[in-house]
Short mmCIF file of C-alpha atoms and ligand atoms in Angstrom, two decimals:
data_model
loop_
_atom_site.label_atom_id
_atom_site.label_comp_id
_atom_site.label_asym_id
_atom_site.label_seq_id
_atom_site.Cartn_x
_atom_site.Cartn_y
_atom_site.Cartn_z
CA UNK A 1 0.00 0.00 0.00
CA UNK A 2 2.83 2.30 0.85
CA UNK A 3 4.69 1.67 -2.37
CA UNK A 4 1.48 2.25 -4.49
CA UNK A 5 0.55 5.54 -2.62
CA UNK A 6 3.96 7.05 -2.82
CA UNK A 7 3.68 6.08 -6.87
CA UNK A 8 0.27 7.83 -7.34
CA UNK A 9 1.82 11.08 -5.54
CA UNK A 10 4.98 11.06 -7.74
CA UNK A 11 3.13 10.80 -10.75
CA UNK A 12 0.46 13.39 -9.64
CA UNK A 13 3.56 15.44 -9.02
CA UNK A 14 4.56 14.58 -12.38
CA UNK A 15 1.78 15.24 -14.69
CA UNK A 16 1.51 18.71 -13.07
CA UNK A 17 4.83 19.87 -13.93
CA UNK A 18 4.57 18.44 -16.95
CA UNK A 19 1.06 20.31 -17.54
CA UNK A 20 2.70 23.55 -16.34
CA UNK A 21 6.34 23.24 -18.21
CA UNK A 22 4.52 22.31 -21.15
CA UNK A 23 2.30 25.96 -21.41
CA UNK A 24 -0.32 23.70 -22.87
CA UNK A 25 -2.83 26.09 -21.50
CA UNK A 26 -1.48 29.08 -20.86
CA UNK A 27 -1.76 33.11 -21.10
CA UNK A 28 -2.65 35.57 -24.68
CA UNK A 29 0.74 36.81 -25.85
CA UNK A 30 1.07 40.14 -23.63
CA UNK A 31 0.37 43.20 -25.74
CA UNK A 32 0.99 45.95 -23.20
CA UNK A 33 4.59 47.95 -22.53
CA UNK A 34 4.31 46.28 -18.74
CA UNK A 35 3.22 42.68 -19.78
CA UNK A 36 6.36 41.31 -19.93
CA UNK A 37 7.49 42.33 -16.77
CA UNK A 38 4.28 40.91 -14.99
CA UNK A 39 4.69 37.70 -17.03
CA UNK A 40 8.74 37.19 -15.79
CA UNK A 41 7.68 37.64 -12.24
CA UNK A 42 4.54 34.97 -12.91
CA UNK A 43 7.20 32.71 -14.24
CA UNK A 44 9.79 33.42 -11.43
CA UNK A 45 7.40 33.23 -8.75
CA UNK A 46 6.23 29.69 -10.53
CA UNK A 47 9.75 28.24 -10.50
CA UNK A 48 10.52 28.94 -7.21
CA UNK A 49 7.25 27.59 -5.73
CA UNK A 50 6.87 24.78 -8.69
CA UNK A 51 10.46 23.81 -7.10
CA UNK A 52 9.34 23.76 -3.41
CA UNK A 53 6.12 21.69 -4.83
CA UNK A 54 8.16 18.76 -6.28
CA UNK A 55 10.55 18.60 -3.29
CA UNK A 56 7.69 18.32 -0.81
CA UNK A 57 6.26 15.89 -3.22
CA UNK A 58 9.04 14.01 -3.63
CA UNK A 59 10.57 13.69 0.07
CA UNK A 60 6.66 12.63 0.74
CA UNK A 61 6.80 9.98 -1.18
CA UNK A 62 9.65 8.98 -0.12
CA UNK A 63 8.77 8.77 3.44
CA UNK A 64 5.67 7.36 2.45
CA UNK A 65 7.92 4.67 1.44
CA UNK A 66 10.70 4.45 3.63
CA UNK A 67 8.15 4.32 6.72
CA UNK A 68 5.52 2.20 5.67
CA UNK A 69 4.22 -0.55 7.89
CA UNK A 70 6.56 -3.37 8.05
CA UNK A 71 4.60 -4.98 11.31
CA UNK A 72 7.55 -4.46 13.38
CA UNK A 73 7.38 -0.96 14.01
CA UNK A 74 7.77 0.31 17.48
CA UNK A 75 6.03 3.81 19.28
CA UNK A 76 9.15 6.25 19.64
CA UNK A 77 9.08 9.70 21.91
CA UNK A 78 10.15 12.53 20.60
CA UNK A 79 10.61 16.63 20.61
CA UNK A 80 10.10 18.90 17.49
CA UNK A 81 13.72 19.89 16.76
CA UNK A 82 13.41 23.78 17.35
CA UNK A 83 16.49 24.43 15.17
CA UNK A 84 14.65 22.80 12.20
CA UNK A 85 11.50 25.16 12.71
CA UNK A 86 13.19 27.73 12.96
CA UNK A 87 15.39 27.05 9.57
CA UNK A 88 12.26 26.53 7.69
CA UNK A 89 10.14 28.98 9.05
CA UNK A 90 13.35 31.78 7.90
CA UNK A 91 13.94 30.25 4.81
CA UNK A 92 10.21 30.28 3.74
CA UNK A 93 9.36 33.82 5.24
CA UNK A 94 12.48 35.29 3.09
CA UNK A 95 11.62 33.12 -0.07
CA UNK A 96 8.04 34.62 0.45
CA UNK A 97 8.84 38.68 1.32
CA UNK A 98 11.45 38.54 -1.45
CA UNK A 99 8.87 37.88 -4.15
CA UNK A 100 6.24 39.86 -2.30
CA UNK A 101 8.48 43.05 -2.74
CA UNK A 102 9.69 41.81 -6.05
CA UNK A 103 6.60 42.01 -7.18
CA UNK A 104 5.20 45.24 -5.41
CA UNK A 105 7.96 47.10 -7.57
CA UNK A 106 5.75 46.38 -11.23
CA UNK A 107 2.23 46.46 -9.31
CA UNK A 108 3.25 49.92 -7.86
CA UNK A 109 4.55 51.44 -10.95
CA UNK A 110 1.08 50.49 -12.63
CA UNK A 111 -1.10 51.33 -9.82
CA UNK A 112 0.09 53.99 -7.38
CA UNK A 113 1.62 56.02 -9.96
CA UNK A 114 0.41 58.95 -11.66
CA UNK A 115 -0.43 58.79 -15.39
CA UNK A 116 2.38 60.18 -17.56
CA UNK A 117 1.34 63.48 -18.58
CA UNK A 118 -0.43 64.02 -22.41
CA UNK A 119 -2.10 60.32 -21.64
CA UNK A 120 -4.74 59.99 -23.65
CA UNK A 121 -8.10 59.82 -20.80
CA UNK A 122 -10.79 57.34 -21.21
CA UNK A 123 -14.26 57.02 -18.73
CA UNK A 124 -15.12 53.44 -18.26
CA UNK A 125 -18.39 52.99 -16.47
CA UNK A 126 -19.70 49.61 -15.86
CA UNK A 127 -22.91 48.41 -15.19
CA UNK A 128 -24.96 45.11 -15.16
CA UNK A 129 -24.64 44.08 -17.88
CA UNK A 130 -22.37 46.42 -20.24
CA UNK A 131 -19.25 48.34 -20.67
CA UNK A 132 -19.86 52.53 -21.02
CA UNK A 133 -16.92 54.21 -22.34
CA UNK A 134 -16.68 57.60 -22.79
CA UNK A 135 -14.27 60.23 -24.42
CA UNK A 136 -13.88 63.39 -23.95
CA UNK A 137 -14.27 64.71 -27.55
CA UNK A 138 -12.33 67.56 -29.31
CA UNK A 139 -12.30 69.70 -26.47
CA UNK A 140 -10.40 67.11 -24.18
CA UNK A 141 -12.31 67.92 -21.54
CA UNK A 142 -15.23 65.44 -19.63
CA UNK A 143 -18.62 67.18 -19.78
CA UNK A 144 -21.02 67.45 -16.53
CA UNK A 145 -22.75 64.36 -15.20
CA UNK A 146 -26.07 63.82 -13.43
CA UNK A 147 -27.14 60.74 -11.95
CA UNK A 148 -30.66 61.90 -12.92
CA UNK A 149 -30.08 61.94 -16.22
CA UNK A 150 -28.77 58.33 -16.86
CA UNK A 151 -30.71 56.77 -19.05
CA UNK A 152 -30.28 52.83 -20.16
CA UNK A 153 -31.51 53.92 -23.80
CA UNK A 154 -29.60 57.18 -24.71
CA UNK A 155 -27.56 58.67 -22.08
CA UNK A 156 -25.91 55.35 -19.98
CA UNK A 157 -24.13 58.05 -18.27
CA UNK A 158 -26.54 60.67 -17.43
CA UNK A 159 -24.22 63.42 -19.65
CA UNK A 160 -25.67 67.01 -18.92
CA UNK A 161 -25.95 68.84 -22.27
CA UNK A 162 -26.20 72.32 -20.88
CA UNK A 163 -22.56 72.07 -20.14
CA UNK A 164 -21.11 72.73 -23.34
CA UNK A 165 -18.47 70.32 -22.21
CA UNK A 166 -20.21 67.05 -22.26
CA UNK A 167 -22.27 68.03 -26.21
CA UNK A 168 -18.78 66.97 -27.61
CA UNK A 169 -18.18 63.78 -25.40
CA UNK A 170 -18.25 60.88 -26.88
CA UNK A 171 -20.00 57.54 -25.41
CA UNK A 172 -20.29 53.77 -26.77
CA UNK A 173 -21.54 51.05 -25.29
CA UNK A 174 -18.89 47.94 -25.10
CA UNK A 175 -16.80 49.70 -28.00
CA UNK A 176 -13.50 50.64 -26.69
CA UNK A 177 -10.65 52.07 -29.09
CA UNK A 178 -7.45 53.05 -28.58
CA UNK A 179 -3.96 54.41 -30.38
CA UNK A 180 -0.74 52.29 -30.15
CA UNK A 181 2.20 53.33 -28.59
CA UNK A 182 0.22 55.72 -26.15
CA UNK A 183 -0.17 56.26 -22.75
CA UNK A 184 -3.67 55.42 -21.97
CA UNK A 185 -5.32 56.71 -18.49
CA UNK A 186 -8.50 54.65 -17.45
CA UNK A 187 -10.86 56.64 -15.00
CA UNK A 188 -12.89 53.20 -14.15
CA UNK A 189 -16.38 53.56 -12.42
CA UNK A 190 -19.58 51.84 -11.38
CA UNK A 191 -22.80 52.91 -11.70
CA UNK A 192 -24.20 49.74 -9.26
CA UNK A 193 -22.21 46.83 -8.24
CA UNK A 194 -18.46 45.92 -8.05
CA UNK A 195 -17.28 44.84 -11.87
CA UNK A 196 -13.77 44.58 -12.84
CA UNK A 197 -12.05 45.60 -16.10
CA UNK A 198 -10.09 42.71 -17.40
CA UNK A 199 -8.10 42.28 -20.61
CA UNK A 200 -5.81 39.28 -20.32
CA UNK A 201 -3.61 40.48 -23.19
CA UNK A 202 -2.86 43.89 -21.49
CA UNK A 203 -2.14 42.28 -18.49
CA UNK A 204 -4.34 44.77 -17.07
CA UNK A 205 -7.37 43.72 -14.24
CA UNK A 206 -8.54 46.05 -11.90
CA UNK A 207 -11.69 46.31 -9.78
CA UNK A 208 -14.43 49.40 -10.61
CA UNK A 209 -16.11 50.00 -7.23
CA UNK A 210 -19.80 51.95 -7.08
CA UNK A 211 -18.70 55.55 -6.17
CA UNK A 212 -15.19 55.67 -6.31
CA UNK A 213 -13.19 56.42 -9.27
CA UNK A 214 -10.17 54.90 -9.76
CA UNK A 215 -7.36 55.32 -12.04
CA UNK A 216 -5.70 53.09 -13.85
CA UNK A 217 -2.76 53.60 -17.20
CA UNK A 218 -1.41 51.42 -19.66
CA UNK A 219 0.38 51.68 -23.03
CA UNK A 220 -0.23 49.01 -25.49
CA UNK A 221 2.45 48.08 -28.21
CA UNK A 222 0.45 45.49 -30.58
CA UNK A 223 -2.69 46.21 -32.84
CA UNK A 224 -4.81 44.11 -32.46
CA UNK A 225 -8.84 43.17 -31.55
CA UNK A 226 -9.39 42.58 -27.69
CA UNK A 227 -11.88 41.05 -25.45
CA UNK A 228 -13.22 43.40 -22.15
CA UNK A 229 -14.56 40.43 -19.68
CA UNK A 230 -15.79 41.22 -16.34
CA UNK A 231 -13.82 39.68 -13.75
CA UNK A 232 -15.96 40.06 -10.11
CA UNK A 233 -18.91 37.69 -10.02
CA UNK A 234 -21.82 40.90 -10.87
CA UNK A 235 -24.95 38.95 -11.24
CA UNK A 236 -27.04 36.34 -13.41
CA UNK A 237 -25.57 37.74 -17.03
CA UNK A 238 -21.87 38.35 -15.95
CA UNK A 239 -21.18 35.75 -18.10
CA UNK A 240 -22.27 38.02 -20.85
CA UNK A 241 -20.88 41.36 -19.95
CA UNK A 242 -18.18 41.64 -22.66
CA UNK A 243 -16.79 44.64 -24.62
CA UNK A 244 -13.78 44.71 -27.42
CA UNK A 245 -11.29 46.51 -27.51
CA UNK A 246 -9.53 47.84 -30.87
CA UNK A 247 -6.04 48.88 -30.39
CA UNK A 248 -5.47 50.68 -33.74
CA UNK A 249 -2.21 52.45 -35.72
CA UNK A 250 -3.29 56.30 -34.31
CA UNK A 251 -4.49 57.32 -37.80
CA UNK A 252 -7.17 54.57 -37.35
CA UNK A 253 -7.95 55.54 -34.18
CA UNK A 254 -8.70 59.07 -35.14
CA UNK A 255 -10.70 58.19 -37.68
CA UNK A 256 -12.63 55.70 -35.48
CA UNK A 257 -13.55 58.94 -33.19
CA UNK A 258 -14.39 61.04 -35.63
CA UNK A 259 -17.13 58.37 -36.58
CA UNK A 260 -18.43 57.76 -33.27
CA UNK A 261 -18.52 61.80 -32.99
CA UNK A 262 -21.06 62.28 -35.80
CA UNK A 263 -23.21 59.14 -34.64
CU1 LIG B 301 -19.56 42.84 -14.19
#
């Protein structure tokens, strides 16, 4: 029993490291400036703990083995060897913090710095079920709100046309575009529950939480079409709350907006 147990573990062990070395499965090609370095820490931080996984695995087994019941065995006495804690404890706590921090460094650049100045600003408002996204038109500027206004069939986000501001801005519903090789700023928002933007190929998910508005930038380097899924469990159709996004040679992208303006 103890040989056949120990066997089942080592080949669990193995078909999962063969599963993971062999990227069967595995992420969209990363199309944003920061993807790659989110991707080497994914990979480093998988090593190091894929590593860890088939040791434990391995010496398990081989306990498994080595102690197995031979009908002779005898009850021993014994104290935890405080040395030993203490060694692994260290050793995992540093493994753990070093990683932690490692990774702090590219979640901090995306997430507690400003925008680079001249990034181009885009609203994204979700709702149950649908992506609003919203430019601010020619002017550059975002136009007056009013909750009161909102209105599912023509105004998703309640834009307040006696502010000469908002008659330029331009909305669409699950239609996002945007120019290569810019600096994109995100103002994310919910008009009821908590959504989050996700597109896999940016590397790019972040929570939009009802009355907050949180910022979020990005620069993608690949043209390309995109899929905007909803990441936080928001209610019976979250399955369908899906926009595209277009990331288009800025030419394109110009032209796309000018289109969307005279709609
Ligand atoms: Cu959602």
């Amino acid at each position: 029993m103890g040989f056949a147990l120990a066997l089942i573990i080592w080949a669990i062990t193995l078909a999962t490291v063969v599963l993971f070395a062999g990227r069967f499965w595995w992420f969209p090609e990363a199309i944003s400036e920061h993807g790659p370095s989110i991707d080497r820490q994914f990979m480093l931080t998988l090593t190091i703990i894929g590593i860890a996984f088939v040791l434990a695995q391995a010496t398990l087994g081989f306990f498994i083995i080595r102690y197995r019941r031979r009908g002779e065995e005898r009850a021993s006495y014994w104290h935890e060897s405080r040395r030993l804690e203490i060694l692994w404890t260290t050793v995992t706590a540093v493994v753990f913090l070093s990683l932690a921090v490692l990774g702090q460094r590219v979640w901090a650049k995306l997430h507690l710095n400003a925008p680079p100045p001249g990034a181009l600003q885009v609203e994204v408002t979700a709702q149950q079920f649908v992506w609003n996204i919203r430019y601010p038109g020619p002017d550059g500027k975002f136009g007056r709100t009013r909750t009161e206004l909102i209105n599912d069939v023509d105004n998703p986000v309640g834009l307040d046309f006696t502010d000469p501001a908002a008659r330029d801005d331009i909305v669409t519903v699950n239609q996002m575009a945007i120019p290569v090789n810019r600096d994109i700023h995100v103002i994310l928002r919910s008009k009821d529950v908590i959504h989050s933007f996700w597109v896999p190929p940016l590397r790019m998910k972040q929570d939009a939480v009802p009355g907050l508005a949180i910022n979020i930038h990005f620069k993608a380097v690949k043209t390309g079409q995109f899929e905007i899924a909803c990441a936080e469990l928001c209610g019976l159709s979250h399955h369908r709350m899906r926009g595209f996004l277009s990331v288009l040679p800025e030419p394109e992208f110009e032209a796309w907006l000018r289109q969307r303006a005279s709609q």
